[in-house]
Short mmCIF file of C-alpha atoms in Angstrom, two decimals:
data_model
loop_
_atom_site.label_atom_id
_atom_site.label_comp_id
_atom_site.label_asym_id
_atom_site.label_seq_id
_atom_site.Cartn_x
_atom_site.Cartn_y
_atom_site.Cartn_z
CA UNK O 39 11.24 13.02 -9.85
CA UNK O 40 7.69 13.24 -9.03
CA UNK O 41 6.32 11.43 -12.16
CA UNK O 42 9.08 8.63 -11.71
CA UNK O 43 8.07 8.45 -8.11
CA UNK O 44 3.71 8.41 -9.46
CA UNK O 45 4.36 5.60 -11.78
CA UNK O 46 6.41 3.04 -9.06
CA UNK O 47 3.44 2.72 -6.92
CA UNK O 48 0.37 0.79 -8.96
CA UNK O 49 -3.01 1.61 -8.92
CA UNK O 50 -4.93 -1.41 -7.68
CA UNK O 51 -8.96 -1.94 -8.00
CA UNK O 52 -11.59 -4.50 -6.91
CA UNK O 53 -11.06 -6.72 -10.40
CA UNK O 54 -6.94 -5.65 -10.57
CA UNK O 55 -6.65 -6.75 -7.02
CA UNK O 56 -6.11 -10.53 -6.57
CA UNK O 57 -3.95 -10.84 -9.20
CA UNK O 58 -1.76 -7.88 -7.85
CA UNK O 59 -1.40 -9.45 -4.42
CA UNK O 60 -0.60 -13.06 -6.22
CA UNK O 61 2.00 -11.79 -8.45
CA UNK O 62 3.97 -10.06 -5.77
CA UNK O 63 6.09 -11.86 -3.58
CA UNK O 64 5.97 -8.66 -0.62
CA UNK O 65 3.00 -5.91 -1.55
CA UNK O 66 2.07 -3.20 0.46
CA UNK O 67 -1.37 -1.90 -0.06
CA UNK O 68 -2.09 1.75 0.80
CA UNK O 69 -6.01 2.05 1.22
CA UNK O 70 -6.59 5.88 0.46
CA UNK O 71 -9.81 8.26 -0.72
CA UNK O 72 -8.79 11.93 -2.56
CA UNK O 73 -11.08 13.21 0.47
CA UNK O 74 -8.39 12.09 3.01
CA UNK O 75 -5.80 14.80 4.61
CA UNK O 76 -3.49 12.17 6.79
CA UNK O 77 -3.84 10.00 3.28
CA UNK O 78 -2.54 12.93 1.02
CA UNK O 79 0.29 13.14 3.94
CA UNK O 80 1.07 9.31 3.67
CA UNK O 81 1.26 9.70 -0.11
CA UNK O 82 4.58 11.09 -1.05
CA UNK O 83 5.88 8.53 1.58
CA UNK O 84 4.63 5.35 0.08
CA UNK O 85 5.59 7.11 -3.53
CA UNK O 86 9.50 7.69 -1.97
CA UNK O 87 9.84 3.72 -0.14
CA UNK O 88 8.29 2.67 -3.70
CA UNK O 89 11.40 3.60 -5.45
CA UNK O 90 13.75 2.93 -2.87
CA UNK O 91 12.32 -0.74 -2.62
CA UNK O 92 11.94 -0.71 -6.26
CA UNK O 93 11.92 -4.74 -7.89
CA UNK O 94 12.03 -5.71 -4.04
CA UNK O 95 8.51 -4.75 -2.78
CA UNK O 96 5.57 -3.67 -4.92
CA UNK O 97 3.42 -1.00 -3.70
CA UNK O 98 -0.25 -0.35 -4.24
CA UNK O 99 -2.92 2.62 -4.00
CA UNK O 100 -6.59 1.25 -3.70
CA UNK O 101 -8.98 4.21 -3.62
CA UNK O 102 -11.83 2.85 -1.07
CA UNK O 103 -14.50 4.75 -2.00
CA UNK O 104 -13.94 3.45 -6.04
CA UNK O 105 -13.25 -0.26 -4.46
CA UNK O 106 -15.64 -1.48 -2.01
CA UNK O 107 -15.58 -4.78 -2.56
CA UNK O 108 -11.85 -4.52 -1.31
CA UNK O 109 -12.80 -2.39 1.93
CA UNK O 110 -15.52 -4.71 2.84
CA UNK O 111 -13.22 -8.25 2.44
CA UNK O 112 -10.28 -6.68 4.66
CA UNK O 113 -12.67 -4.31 7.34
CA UNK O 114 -11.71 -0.93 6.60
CA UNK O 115 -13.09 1.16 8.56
CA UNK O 116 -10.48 4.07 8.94
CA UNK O 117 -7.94 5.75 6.47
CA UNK O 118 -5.23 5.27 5.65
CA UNK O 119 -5.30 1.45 6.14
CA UNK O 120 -1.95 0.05 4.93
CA UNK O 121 -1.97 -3.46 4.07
CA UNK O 122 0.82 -5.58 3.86
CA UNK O 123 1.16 -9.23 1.66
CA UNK O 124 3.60 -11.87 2.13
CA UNK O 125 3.62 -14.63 -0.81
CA UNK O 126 -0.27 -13.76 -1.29
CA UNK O 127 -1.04 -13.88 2.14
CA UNK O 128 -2.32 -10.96 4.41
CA UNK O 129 0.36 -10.54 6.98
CA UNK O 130 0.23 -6.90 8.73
CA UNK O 131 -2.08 -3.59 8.63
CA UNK O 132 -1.74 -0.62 9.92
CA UNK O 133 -4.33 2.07 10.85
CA UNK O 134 -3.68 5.59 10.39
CA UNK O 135 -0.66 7.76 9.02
CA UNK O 136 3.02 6.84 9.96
CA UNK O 137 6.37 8.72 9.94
CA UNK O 138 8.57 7.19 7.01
CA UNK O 139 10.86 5.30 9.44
CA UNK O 140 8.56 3.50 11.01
CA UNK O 141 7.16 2.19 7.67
CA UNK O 142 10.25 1.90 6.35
CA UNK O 143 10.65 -0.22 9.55
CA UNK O 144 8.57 -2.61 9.18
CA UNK O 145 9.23 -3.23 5.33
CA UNK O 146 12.60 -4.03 6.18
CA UNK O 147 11.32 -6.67 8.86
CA UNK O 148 9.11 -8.31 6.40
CA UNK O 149 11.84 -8.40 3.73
CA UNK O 150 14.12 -10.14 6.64
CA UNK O 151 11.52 -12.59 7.70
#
């Protein structure tokens, strides 16, 4: 399960990233570094809601620290930084680990709207 659950979330990087957030109709970006303990706790999360929302909402991994040009256009300052796209528009971040429902949450809210 884990490799099937690796593979659903795409790996996003400063050239990879405007086309990924154009080609998606809802994208959720989770801005990471390998350094990062709440962002290895965020991972298996985003890698679970990626199959569950799977050919409904894409989701991404940017690493920061291999993608600056990425942390400098959307001000990230703290990690994790989820980002969340709406027809190629920046709709919704959020700062900082979450519990599964809560992202799940808000998914669900921007699928509805």
């Amino acid at each position: 399960m884990s490799n099937a659950a690796a593979t659903a979330v795409l790996k996003m990087t400063d050239q990879s990233f405007a086309d990924t957030v154009k080609t998606n109709t809802l994208l959720v970006v989770d801005c990471y570094a390998d350094w990062c303990g709440p962002c290895r706790m965020i991972a298996p999360i985003v890698e679970e809601l990626a199959n569950h929302y799977s050919g409904r909402v894409a989701f991404a991994k940017v690493d920061v620290d291999n993608s600056p040009n990425i942390s400098r256009q959307f001000h990230i300052s703290s990690i994790p930084t989820l980002l969340f796209f709406k027809n190629g528009e920046m709709v919704d971040r959020q700062v900082g680990a979450l519990p599964k429902h809560a992202l799940q949450a808000r998914v669900d809210s921007l699928l509805a709207s």
